[in-house]
PDB file of N, CA, C and O in Angstrom:
ATOM      1  N   UNK T 180      -1.920   8.177 -19.219  1.00 56.00           N
ATOM      2  CA  UNK T 180      -1.023   8.238 -18.778  1.00 56.00           C
ATOM      3  C   UNK T 180       0.037   7.012 -18.108  1.00 56.00           C
ATOM      4  O   UNK T 180      -0.937   5.813 -17.545  1.00 56.00           O
ATOM      5  N   UNK T 181       1.199   6.352 -18.750  1.00 61.00           N
ATOM      6  CA  UNK T 181       1.875   5.053 -18.688  1.00 61.00           C
ATOM      7  C   UNK T 181       2.176   4.918 -17.248  1.00 61.00           C
ATOM      8  O   UNK T 181       2.857   6.048 -17.063  1.00 61.00           O
ATOM      9  N   UNK T 182       2.429   3.859 -16.441  1.00 60.00           N
ATOM     10  CA  UNK T 182       2.878   3.725 -15.247  1.00 60.00           C
ATOM     11  C   UNK T 182       4.220   3.392 -15.573  1.00 60.00           C
ATOM     12  O   UNK T 182       4.850   3.071 -16.610  1.00 60.00           O
ATOM     13  N   UNK T 183       5.187   3.951 -15.018  1.00 84.00           N
ATOM     14  CA  UNK T 183       6.756   3.678 -14.947  1.00 84.00           C
ATOM     15  C   UNK T 183       7.390   2.709 -13.977  1.00 84.00           C
ATOM     16  O   UNK T 183       8.192   1.933 -14.405  1.00 84.00           O
ATOM     17  N   UNK T 184       6.400   2.223 -13.118  1.00 89.00           N
ATOM     18  CA  UNK T 184       7.047   0.619 -12.519  1.00 89.00           C
ATOM     19  C   UNK T 184       5.618  -0.158 -12.199  1.00 89.00           C
ATOM     20  O   UNK T 184       4.432   0.239 -12.458  1.00 89.00           O
ATOM     21  N   UNK T 185       5.810  -1.362 -12.917  1.00 91.00           N
ATOM     22  CA  UNK T 185       4.696  -2.176 -13.276  1.00 91.00           C
ATOM     23  C   UNK T 185       3.635  -2.721 -11.766  1.00 91.00           C
ATOM     24  O   UNK T 185       4.670  -2.563 -10.743  1.00 91.00           O
ATOM     25  N   UNK T 186       2.521  -2.561 -11.964  1.00 94.00           N
ATOM     26  CA  UNK T 186       2.011  -3.042 -10.529  1.00 94.00           C
ATOM     27  C   UNK T 186       1.690  -4.712 -10.648  1.00 94.00           C
ATOM     28  O   UNK T 186       1.425  -4.963 -12.137  1.00 94.00           O
ATOM     29  N   UNK T 187       1.749  -5.083  -9.806  1.00 96.00           N
ATOM     30  CA  UNK T 187       1.602  -6.661  -9.853  1.00 96.00           C
ATOM     31  C   UNK T 187       0.328  -6.639  -9.384  1.00 96.00           C
ATOM     32  O   UNK T 187       0.056  -6.729  -8.058  1.00 96.00           O
ATOM     33  N   UNK T 188      -0.507  -7.381 -10.202  1.00 95.00           N
ATOM     34  CA  UNK T 188      -1.661  -7.651  -9.650  1.00 95.00           C
ATOM     35  C   UNK T 188      -1.832  -9.212  -9.242  1.00 95.00           C
ATOM     36  O   UNK T 188      -1.220 -10.153  -9.463  1.00 95.00           O
ATOM     37  N   UNK T 189      -2.927  -9.571  -8.399  1.00 95.00           N
ATOM     38  CA  UNK T 189      -2.957 -10.434  -7.546  1.00 95.00           C
ATOM     39  C   UNK T 189      -2.742 -11.937  -8.853  1.00 95.00           C
ATOM     40  O   UNK T 189      -1.906 -12.830  -8.061  1.00 95.00           O
ATOM     41  N   UNK T 190      -3.210 -11.570  -9.583  1.00 96.00           N
ATOM     42  CA  UNK T 190      -2.967 -13.260 -10.644  1.00 96.00           C
ATOM     43  C   UNK T 190      -1.795 -13.267 -10.933  1.00 96.00           C
ATOM     44  O   UNK T 190      -1.318 -14.529 -11.545  1.00 96.00           O
ATOM     45  N   UNK T 191      -1.203 -12.332 -10.991  1.00 95.00           N
ATOM     46  CA  UNK T 191       0.383 -12.474 -11.452  1.00 95.00           C
ATOM     47  C   UNK T 191       1.280 -12.528 -10.881  1.00 95.00           C
ATOM     48  O   UNK T 191       2.744 -12.871 -10.568  1.00 95.00           O
ATOM     49  N   UNK T 192       1.180 -12.287  -9.258  1.00 97.00           N
ATOM     50  CA  UNK T 192       1.555 -12.480  -8.003  1.00 97.00           C
ATOM     51  C   UNK T 192       2.166 -14.071  -7.855  1.00 97.00           C
ATOM     52  O   UNK T 192       1.656 -15.439  -7.979  1.00 97.00           O
ATOM     53  N   UNK T 193       3.442 -14.182  -7.458  1.00 96.00           N
ATOM     54  CA  UNK T 193       4.181 -15.069  -6.703  1.00 96.00           C
ATOM     55  C   UNK T 193       3.123 -15.377  -5.101  1.00 96.00           C
ATOM     56  O   UNK T 193       2.749 -15.036  -4.555  1.00 96.00           O
ATOM     57  N   UNK T 194       3.232 -17.039  -4.694  1.00 96.00           N
ATOM     58  CA  UNK T 194       2.639 -17.241  -3.392  1.00 96.00           C
ATOM     59  C   UNK T 194       3.341 -16.048  -2.458  1.00 96.00           C
ATOM     60  O   UNK T 194       2.172 -15.938  -1.282  1.00 96.00           O
ATOM     61  N   UNK T 195       4.581 -16.044  -2.118  1.00 95.00           N
ATOM     62  CA  UNK T 195       4.530 -14.900  -1.259  1.00 95.00           C
ATOM     63  C   UNK T 195       4.333 -13.707  -1.222  1.00 95.00           C
ATOM     64  O   UNK T 195       3.584 -13.096  -0.056  1.00 95.00           O
ATOM     65  N   UNK T 196       4.232 -13.042  -2.329  1.00 96.00           N
ATOM     66  CA  UNK T 196       3.524 -11.793  -2.504  1.00 96.00           C
ATOM     67  C   UNK T 196       1.752 -11.834  -2.419  1.00 96.00           C
ATOM     68  O   UNK T 196       1.545 -11.110  -1.736  1.00 96.00           O
ATOM     69  N   UNK T 197       1.309 -13.343  -2.861  1.00 96.00           N
ATOM     70  CA  UNK T 197      -0.115 -13.545  -2.670  1.00 96.00           C
ATOM     71  C   UNK T 197      -0.248 -13.343  -1.246  1.00 96.00           C
ATOM     72  O   UNK T 197      -1.432 -12.586  -0.481  1.00 96.00           O
ATOM     73  N   UNK T 198       0.539 -14.021  -0.207  1.00 94.00           N
ATOM     74  CA  UNK T 198       0.354 -13.802   0.921  1.00 94.00           C
ATOM     75  C   UNK T 198       0.059 -12.434   1.972  1.00 94.00           C
ATOM     76  O   UNK T 198      -0.739 -12.204   2.850  1.00 94.00           O
ATOM     77  N   UNK T 199       1.312 -11.660   1.580  1.00 94.00           N
ATOM     78  CA  UNK T 199       1.613 -10.086   1.741  1.00 94.00           C
ATOM     79  C   UNK T 199       0.328  -9.206   1.587  1.00 94.00           C
ATOM     80  O   UNK T 199      -0.615  -8.739   1.897  1.00 94.00           O
ATOM     81  N   UNK T 200      -0.278  -9.422   0.077  1.00 95.00           N
ATOM     82  CA  UNK T 200      -1.526  -8.975  -0.634  1.00 95.00           C
ATOM     83  C   UNK T 200      -2.852  -9.460   0.465  1.00 95.00           C
ATOM     84  O   UNK T 200      -3.604  -8.683   0.790  1.00 95.00           O
ATOM     85  N   UNK T 201      -3.070 -10.876   0.520  1.00 95.00           N
ATOM     86  CA  UNK T 201      -4.219 -10.942   1.519  1.00 95.00           C
ATOM     87  C   UNK T 201      -3.859 -10.331   2.633  1.00 95.00           C
ATOM     88  O   UNK T 201      -5.100  -9.919   3.520  1.00 95.00           O
ATOM     89  N   UNK T 202      -2.955 -10.508   3.332  1.00 91.00           N
ATOM     90  CA  UNK T 202      -2.894  -9.824   4.548  1.00 91.00           C
ATOM     91  C   UNK T 202      -3.274  -7.982   4.677  1.00 91.00           C
ATOM     92  O   UNK T 202      -3.846  -7.812   5.250  1.00 91.00           O
ATOM     93  N   UNK T 203      -2.617  -7.765   3.423  1.00 91.00           N
ATOM     94  CA  UNK T 203      -3.084  -5.710   3.528  1.00 91.00           C
ATOM     95  C   UNK T 203      -4.646  -5.814   3.191  1.00 91.00           C
ATOM     96  O   UNK T 203      -5.000  -4.757   3.508  1.00 91.00           O
ATOM     97  N   UNK T 204      -5.255  -6.956   2.104  1.00 92.00           N
ATOM     98  CA  UNK T 204      -6.835  -6.718   1.746  1.00 92.00           C
ATOM     99  C   UNK T 204      -7.317  -6.524   3.261  1.00 92.00           C
ATOM    100  O   UNK T 204      -8.143  -5.820   3.563  1.00 92.00           O
ATOM    101  N   UNK T 205      -7.087  -7.599   3.604  1.00 90.00           N
ATOM    102  CA  UNK T 205      -7.793  -8.259   5.131  1.00 90.00           C
ATOM    103  C   UNK T 205      -7.626  -6.731   5.929  1.00 90.00           C
ATOM    104  O   UNK T 205      -8.410  -6.508   6.845  1.00 90.00           O
ATOM    105  N   UNK T 206      -6.229  -6.183   6.092  1.00 84.00           N
ATOM    106  CA  UNK T 206      -6.460  -5.350   6.983  1.00 84.00           C
ATOM    107  C   UNK T 206      -6.450  -4.386   6.851  1.00 84.00           C
ATOM    108  O   UNK T 206      -7.090  -3.406   7.651  1.00 84.00           O
ATOM    109  N   UNK T 207      -7.206  -3.811   5.349  1.00 82.00           N
ATOM    110  CA  UNK T 207      -7.378  -2.437   4.641  1.00 82.00           C
ATOM    111  C   UNK T 207      -8.813  -2.476   4.807  1.00 82.00           C
ATOM    112  O   UNK T 207      -9.420  -1.441   3.923  1.00 82.00           O
ATOM    113  N   UNK T 208      -9.905  -3.513   4.982  1.00 82.00           N
ATOM    114  CA  UNK T 208     -10.984  -3.731   4.701  1.00 82.00           C
ATOM    115  C   UNK T 208     -11.115  -3.812   3.457  1.00 82.00           C
ATOM    116  O   UNK T 208     -12.617  -3.758   2.725  1.00 82.00           O
ATOM    117  N   UNK T 209     -10.522  -4.573   2.541  1.00 88.00           N
ATOM    118  CA  UNK T 209     -10.943  -5.583   1.615  1.00 88.00           C
ATOM    119  C   UNK T 209     -10.362  -4.794   0.430  1.00 88.00           C
ATOM    120  O   UNK T 209     -10.443  -5.075  -0.824  1.00 88.00           O
ATOM    121  N   UNK T 210      -9.609  -3.512   0.533  1.00 87.00           N
ATOM    122  CA  UNK T 210      -8.819  -3.041  -1.011  1.00 87.00           C
ATOM    123  C   UNK T 210      -7.464  -2.761  -0.733  1.00 87.00           C
ATOM    124  O   UNK T 210      -6.707  -2.685   0.411  1.00 87.00           O
ATOM    125  N   UNK T 211      -6.566  -3.253  -1.770  1.00 92.00           N
ATOM    126  CA  UNK T 211      -5.007  -2.836  -1.946  1.00 92.00           C
ATOM    127  C   UNK T 211      -4.766  -1.827  -2.886  1.00 92.00           C
ATOM    128  O   UNK T 211      -5.370  -1.730  -3.863  1.00 92.00           O
ATOM    129  N   UNK T 212      -4.361  -0.985  -2.099  1.00 89.00           N
ATOM    130  CA  UNK T 212      -3.733   0.340  -2.498  1.00 89.00           C
ATOM    131  C   UNK T 212      -3.097   0.323  -3.953  1.00 89.00           C
ATOM    132  O   UNK T 212      -2.159  -0.648  -3.673  1.00 89.00           O
ATOM    133  N   UNK T 213      -2.757   0.828  -4.889  1.00 90.00           N
ATOM    134  CA  UNK T 213      -1.536   0.202  -5.709  1.00 90.00           C
ATOM    135  C   UNK T 213      -0.454   0.822  -5.274  1.00 90.00           C
ATOM    136  O   UNK T 213       0.289   0.150  -6.058  1.00 90.00           O
ATOM    137  N   UNK T 214      -0.079   1.501  -4.544  1.00 90.00           N
ATOM    138  CA  UNK T 214       1.364   1.760  -4.027  1.00 90.00           C
ATOM    139  C   UNK T 214       1.851   0.085  -3.448  1.00 90.00           C
ATOM    140  O   UNK T 214       3.021  -0.265  -3.783  1.00 90.00           O
ATOM    141  N   UNK T 215       0.872  -0.790  -2.765  1.00 94.00           N
ATOM    142  CA  UNK T 215       1.160  -2.122  -2.500  1.00 94.00           C
ATOM    143  C   UNK T 215       1.425  -2.517  -3.563  1.00 94.00           C
ATOM    144  O   UNK T 215       2.157  -3.989  -3.658  1.00 94.00           O
ATOM    145  N   UNK T 216       0.578  -2.744  -5.020  1.00 96.00           N
ATOM    146  CA  UNK T 216       0.884  -3.573  -5.956  1.00 96.00           C
ATOM    147  C   UNK T 216       2.493  -3.179  -6.755  1.00 96.00           C
ATOM    148  O   UNK T 216       3.109  -3.847  -7.258  1.00 96.00           O
ATOM    149  N   UNK T 217       2.740  -1.645  -6.495  1.00 95.00           N
ATOM    150  CA  UNK T 217       3.797  -1.231  -6.851  1.00 95.00           C
ATOM    151  C   UNK T 217       5.441  -2.082  -6.305  1.00 95.00           C
ATOM    152  O   UNK T 217       6.204  -2.513  -6.384  1.00 95.00           O
ATOM    153  N   UNK T 218       4.780  -1.886  -4.834  1.00 96.00           N
ATOM    154  CA  UNK T 218       5.766  -2.729  -3.664  1.00 96.00           C
ATOM    155  C   UNK T 218       6.080  -4.222  -3.845  1.00 96.00           C
ATOM    156  O   UNK T 218       7.401  -4.902  -3.815  1.00 96.00           O
ATOM    157  N   UNK T 219       5.133  -4.722  -4.777  1.00 97.00           N
ATOM    158  CA  UNK T 219       5.095  -6.382  -4.585  1.00 97.00           C
ATOM    159  C   UNK T 219       6.344  -6.655  -5.875  1.00 97.00           C
ATOM    160  O   UNK T 219       6.457  -7.811  -6.102  1.00 97.00           O
ATOM    161  N   UNK T 220       6.806  -5.636  -6.764  1.00 96.00           N
ATOM    162  CA  UNK T 220       7.873  -6.105  -7.507  1.00 96.00           C
ATOM    163  C   UNK T 220       9.376  -6.481  -6.753  1.00 96.00           C
ATOM    164  O   UNK T 220       9.935  -7.514  -7.116  1.00 96.00           O
ATOM    165  N   UNK T 221       9.037  -5.983  -5.474  1.00 97.00           N
ATOM    166  CA  UNK T 221      10.433  -6.434  -4.334  1.00 97.00           C
ATOM    167  C   UNK T 221       9.477  -7.375  -3.574  1.00 97.00           C
ATOM    168  O   UNK T 221       9.641  -6.242  -2.185  1.00 97.00           O
ATOM    169  N   UNK T 222       9.216  -8.763  -2.914  1.00 96.00           N
ATOM    170  CA  UNK T 222       8.427  -8.830  -2.012  1.00 96.00           C
ATOM    171  C   UNK T 222       8.838  -8.586  -0.774  1.00 96.00           C
ATOM    172  O   UNK T 222       8.005  -8.340   0.339  1.00 96.00           O
ATOM    173  N   UNK T 223      10.093  -8.805  -0.165  1.00 96.00           N
ATOM    174  CA  UNK T 223      10.975  -8.610   1.089  1.00 96.00           C
ATOM    175  C   UNK T 223      10.461  -7.048   1.161  1.00 96.00           C
ATOM    176  O   UNK T 223      10.134  -6.764   2.558  1.00 96.00           O
ATOM    177  N   UNK T 224      10.328  -5.861   0.728  1.00 96.00           N
ATOM    178  CA  UNK T 224      10.029  -4.247   0.690  1.00 96.00           C
ATOM    179  C   UNK T 224       8.707  -4.404   1.101  1.00 96.00           C
ATOM    180  O   UNK T 224       8.270  -3.584   1.861  1.00 96.00           O
ATOM    181  N   UNK T 225       7.949  -4.931   0.453  1.00 96.00           N
ATOM    182  CA  UNK T 225       5.979  -5.076   0.495  1.00 96.00           C
ATOM    183  C   UNK T 225       5.915  -5.531   1.754  1.00 96.00           C
ATOM    184  O   UNK T 225       5.237  -4.972   2.437  1.00 96.00           O
ATOM    185  N   UNK T 226       6.640  -6.534   2.133  1.00 95.00           N
ATOM    186  CA  UNK T 226       6.056  -7.447   3.528  1.00 95.00           C
ATOM    187  C   UNK T 226       6.664  -6.369   4.552  1.00 95.00           C
ATOM    188  O   UNK T 226       5.690  -5.810   5.762  1.00 95.00           O
ATOM    189  N   UNK T 227       7.905  -5.660   4.478  1.00 95.00           N
ATOM    190  CA  UNK T 227       8.388  -4.574   5.620  1.00 95.00           C
ATOM    191  C   UNK T 227       7.540  -3.515   5.427  1.00 95.00           C
ATOM    192  O   UNK T 227       7.412  -3.222   6.733  1.00 95.00           O
ATOM    193  N   UNK T 228       7.358  -2.932   4.446  1.00 94.00           N
ATOM    194  CA  UNK T 228       6.418  -1.438   4.128  1.00 94.00           C
ATOM    195  C   UNK T 228       5.124  -2.140   4.948  1.00 94.00           C
ATOM    196  O   UNK T 228       4.569  -1.162   5.660  1.00 94.00           O
ATOM    197  N   UNK T 229       4.315  -2.814   4.727  1.00 91.00           N
ATOM    198  CA  UNK T 229       2.887  -3.482   5.181  1.00 91.00           C
ATOM    199  C   UNK T 229       3.235  -3.603   6.421  1.00 91.00           C
ATOM    200  O   UNK T 229       2.483  -3.314   7.007  1.00 91.00           O
ATOM    201  N   UNK T 230       4.161  -4.156   7.232  1.00 90.00           N
ATOM    202  CA  UNK T 230       4.191  -4.060   8.583  1.00 90.00           C
ATOM    203  C   UNK T 230       4.356  -3.143   8.967  1.00 90.00           C
ATOM    204  O   UNK T 230       3.764  -2.835   9.972  1.00 90.00           O
ATOM    205  N   UNK T 231       4.971  -1.908   8.721  1.00 89.00           N
ATOM    206  CA  UNK T 231       5.150  -0.787   9.552  1.00 89.00           C
ATOM    207  C   UNK T 231       3.861   0.125   9.032  1.00 89.00           C
ATOM    208  O   UNK T 231       3.551   0.438  10.378  1.00 89.00           O
ATOM    209  N   UNK T 232       3.222   0.088   7.874  1.00 84.00           N
ATOM    210  CA  UNK T 232       2.281   0.837   7.835  1.00 84.00           C
ATOM    211  C   UNK T 232       1.254   0.260   8.963  1.00 84.00           C
ATOM    212  O   UNK T 232       0.035   1.128   9.384  1.00 84.00           O
ATOM    213  N   UNK T 233       0.990  -0.637   8.641  1.00 83.00           N
ATOM    214  CA  UNK T 233      -0.240  -1.537   9.535  1.00 83.00           C
ATOM    215  C   UNK T 233       0.200  -1.777  11.077  1.00 83.00           C
ATOM    216  O   UNK T 233      -0.758  -1.411  12.409  1.00 83.00           O
ATOM    217  N   UNK T 234       1.502  -1.715  11.389  1.00 84.00           N
ATOM    218  CA  UNK T 234       1.914  -1.516  12.638  1.00 84.00           C
ATOM    219  C   UNK T 234       1.183  -0.299  13.378  1.00 84.00           C
ATOM    220  O   UNK T 234       0.961   0.068  14.616  1.00 84.00           O
ATOM    221  N   UNK T 235       1.855   0.639  12.801  1.00 78.00           N
ATOM    222  CA  UNK T 235       1.825   2.270  12.821  1.00 78.00           C
ATOM    223  C   UNK T 235       0.068   2.486  13.055  1.00 78.00           C
ATOM    224  O   UNK T 235      -0.472   2.942  14.137  1.00 78.00           O
ATOM    225  N   UNK T 236      -0.739   1.790  11.760  1.00 75.00           N
ATOM    226  CA  UNK T 236      -2.412   2.085  12.019  1.00 75.00           C
ATOM    227  C   UNK T 236      -2.822   1.325  13.217  1.00 75.00           C
ATOM    228  O   UNK T 236      -3.682   1.897  14.224  1.00 75.00           O
ATOM    229  N   UNK T 237      -2.342   0.150  13.859  1.00 76.00           N
ATOM    230  CA  UNK T 237      -3.069  -1.050  14.560  1.00 76.00           C
ATOM    231  C   UNK T 237      -2.623  -0.028  16.162  1.00 76.00           C
ATOM    232  O   UNK T 237      -3.417  -0.647  17.425  1.00 76.00           O
ATOM    233  N   UNK T 238      -1.439   0.241  16.067  1.00 78.00           N
ATOM    234  CA  UNK T 238      -0.915   0.878  17.474  1.00 78.00           C
ATOM    235  C   UNK T 238      -1.833   1.877  18.521  1.00 78.00           C
ATOM    236  O   UNK T 238      -1.762   1.491  19.592  1.00 78.00           O
ATOM    237  N   UNK T 239      -2.877   2.880  17.611  1.00 77.00           N
ATOM    238  CA  UNK T 239      -3.707   3.715  18.114  1.00 77.00           C
ATOM    239  C   UNK T 239      -3.029   4.701  18.276  1.00 77.00           C
ATOM    240  O   UNK T 239      -3.432   5.600  19.236  1.00 77.00           O
ATOM    241  N   UNK T 240      -1.594   5.128  18.274  1.00 80.00           N
ATOM    242  CA  UNK T 240      -0.870   5.843  18.458  1.00 80.00           C
ATOM    243  C   UNK T 240      -0.690   7.463  17.882  1.00 80.00           C
ATOM    244  O   UNK T 240      -0.812   8.462  18.082  1.00 80.00           O
ATOM    245  N   UNK T 241      -1.432   6.820  16.237  1.00 78.00           N
ATOM    246  CA  UNK T 241      -1.493   7.751  15.203  1.00 78.00           C
ATOM    247  C   UNK T 241      -3.118   7.674  14.810  1.00 78.00           C
ATOM    248  O   UNK T 241      -3.664   6.663  14.531  1.00 78.00           O
ATOM    249  N   UNK T 242      -3.959   8.890  15.161  1.00 81.00           N
ATOM    250  CA  UNK T 242      -5.172   8.783  14.629  1.00 81.00           C
ATOM    251  C   UNK T 242      -5.377   7.947  13.269  1.00 81.00           C
ATOM    252  O   UNK T 242      -4.575   9.092  12.530  1.00 81.00           O
ATOM    253  N   UNK T 243      -6.446   7.610  12.767  1.00 74.00           N
ATOM    254  CA  UNK T 243      -6.406   7.129  11.597  1.00 74.00           C
ATOM    255  C   UNK T 243      -6.613   8.130  10.775  1.00 74.00           C
ATOM    256  O   UNK T 243      -6.546   8.686   9.677  1.00 74.00           O
ATOM    257  N   UNK T 244      -7.788   9.199  11.087  1.00 82.00           N
ATOM    258  CA  UNK T 244      -8.059  10.312  10.369  1.00 82.00           C
ATOM    259  C   UNK T 244      -6.589  11.208  10.024  1.00 82.00           C
ATOM    260  O   UNK T 244      -6.595  11.377   8.982  1.00 82.00           O
ATOM    261  N   UNK T 245      -5.852  11.014  11.042  1.00 85.00           N
ATOM    262  CA  UNK T 245      -4.554  12.151  10.652  1.00 85.00           C
ATOM    263  C   UNK T 245      -3.556  11.205   9.693  1.00 85.00           C
ATOM    264  O   UNK T 245      -3.258  12.273   8.720  1.00 85.00           O
ATOM    265  N   UNK T 246      -3.914  10.280   9.951  1.00 79.00           N
ATOM    266  CA  UNK T 246      -2.691   9.071   8.675  1.00 79.00           C
ATOM    267  C   UNK T 246      -3.541   9.547   7.360  1.00 79.00           C
ATOM    268  O   UNK T 246      -3.008   9.770   6.553  1.00 79.00           O
ATOM    269  N   UNK T 247      -4.725   9.383   7.677  1.00 81.00           N
ATOM    270  CA  UNK T 247      -5.553   9.507   5.917  1.00 81.00           C
ATOM    271  C   UNK T 247      -5.415  10.866   5.469  1.00 81.00           C
ATOM    272  O   UNK T 247      -5.015  11.169   4.050  1.00 81.00           O
ATOM    273  N   UNK T 248      -5.078  11.887   6.416  1.00 88.00           N
ATOM    274  CA  UNK T 248      -4.917  13.466   5.861  1.00 88.00           C
ATOM    275  C   UNK T 248      -3.754  13.838   5.232  1.00 88.00           C
ATOM    276  O   UNK T 248      -3.139  13.931   4.826  1.00 88.00           O
ATOM    277  N   UNK T 249      -2.680  12.600   6.162  1.00 85.00           N
ATOM    278  CA  UNK T 249      -1.275  12.768   5.575  1.00 85.00           C
ATOM    279  C   UNK T 249      -1.034  12.132   4.293  1.00 85.00           C
ATOM    280  O   UNK T 249      -0.121  12.781   3.333  1.00 85.00           O
ATOM    281  N   UNK T 250      -1.835  10.884   3.828  1.00 81.00           N
ATOM    282  CA  UNK T 250      -1.544  10.584   2.878  1.00 81.00           C
ATOM    283  C   UNK T 250      -2.560  11.301   1.512  1.00 81.00           C
ATOM    284  O   UNK T 250      -1.836  11.579   0.124  1.00 81.00           O
ATOM    285  N   UNK T 251      -3.867  11.990   1.914  1.00 87.00           N
ATOM    286  CA  UNK T 251      -3.774  13.067   1.034  1.00 87.00           C
ATOM    287  C   UNK T 251      -3.128  14.056   0.683  1.00 87.00           C
ATOM    288  O   UNK T 251      -3.370  14.364  -0.397  1.00 87.00           O
ATOM    289  N   UNK T 252      -2.372  14.693   1.784  1.00 91.00           N
ATOM    290  CA  UNK T 252      -1.796  15.887   1.696  1.00 91.00           C
ATOM    291  C   UNK T 252      -0.470  15.550   0.943  1.00 91.00           C
ATOM    292  O   UNK T 252       0.121  16.084  -0.077  1.00 91.00           O
ATOM    293  N   UNK T 253       0.097  14.457   0.838  1.00 89.00           N
ATOM    294  CA  UNK T 253       1.367  14.058  -0.129  1.00 89.00           C
ATOM    295  C   UNK T 253       0.911  13.836  -0.984  1.00 89.00           C
ATOM    296  O   UNK T 253       1.533  14.180  -1.982  1.00 89.00           O
ATOM    297  N   UNK T 254      -0.055  13.158  -1.632  1.00 87.00           N
ATOM    298  CA  UNK T 254      -0.442  12.646  -3.188  1.00 87.00           C
ATOM    299  C   UNK T 254      -0.835  13.977  -3.552  1.00 87.00           C
ATOM    300  O   UNK T 254      -0.743  14.396  -4.695  1.00 87.00           O
ATOM    301  N   UNK T 255      -1.187  15.124  -2.742  1.00 90.00           N
ATOM    302  CA  UNK T 255      -1.702  16.547  -3.571  1.00 90.00           C
ATOM    303  C   UNK T 255      -0.519  17.119  -3.596  1.00 90.00           C
ATOM    304  O   UNK T 255      -0.294  17.851  -4.621  1.00 90.00           O
ATOM    305  N   UNK T 256       0.494  16.935  -2.750  1.00 91.00           N
ATOM    306  CA  UNK T 256       1.336  18.038  -2.763  1.00 91.00           C
ATOM    307  C   UNK T 256       2.330  17.349  -3.922  1.00 91.00           C
ATOM    308  O   UNK T 256       3.092  18.071  -4.894  1.00 91.00           O
ATOM    309  N   UNK T 257       2.317  15.836  -4.667  1.00 89.00           N
ATOM    310  CA  UNK T 257       3.163  15.231  -5.444  1.00 89.00           C
ATOM    311  C   UNK T 257       2.435  15.399  -6.638  1.00 89.00           C
ATOM    312  O   UNK T 257       2.775  14.696  -7.577  1.00 89.00           O
ATOM    313  N   UNK T 258       1.006  16.055  -6.764  1.00 86.00           N
ATOM    314  CA  UNK T 258       0.335  16.214  -7.753  1.00 86.00           C
ATOM    315  C   UNK T 258      -0.314  14.590  -8.619  1.00 86.00           C
ATOM    316  O   UNK T 258      -0.268  14.382  -9.427  1.00 86.00           O
ATOM    317  N   UNK T 259      -0.440  13.581  -7.410  1.00 82.00           N
ATOM    318  CA  UNK T 259      -1.105  12.428  -7.847  1.00 82.00           C
ATOM    319  C   UNK T 259      -2.151  12.160  -7.199  1.00 82.00           C
ATOM    320  O   UNK T 259      -2.564  12.764  -6.246  1.00 82.00           O
ATOM    321  N   UNK T 260      -2.774  11.167  -8.173  1.00 66.00           N
ATOM    322  CA  UNK T 260      -4.385  11.092  -7.782  1.00 66.00           C
ATOM    323  C   UNK T 260      -4.232   9.671  -6.363  1.00 66.00           C
ATOM    324  O   UNK T 260      -3.423   9.061  -6.653  1.00 66.00           O
ATOM    325  N   UNK T 261      -4.962  10.070  -5.773  1.00 55.00           N
ATOM    326  CA  UNK T 261      -5.414   9.523  -4.531  1.00 55.00           C
ATOM    327  C   UNK T 261      -6.484   8.412  -4.191  1.00 55.00           C
ATOM    328  O   UNK T 261      -7.348   9.299  -4.442  1.00 55.00           O
TER     329      UNK T 261
END
């Protein structure tokens, strides 16, 4: 299946996007999910979303397992591969 919105790979990214992708990779244990690669088309959106997501992750208010379950449920609901 062909993607509808291009994913920006690290080697194609602007310096601003590379900085955000570096942060995401460090914060997520070395992996950058495809959703962030799509958001990289709009650097300010990428930065805002990553700040929000990792702010919630790091706050300790939402259990990481519950967060992962929400990702899995949402991707299943929309018939997306996660």
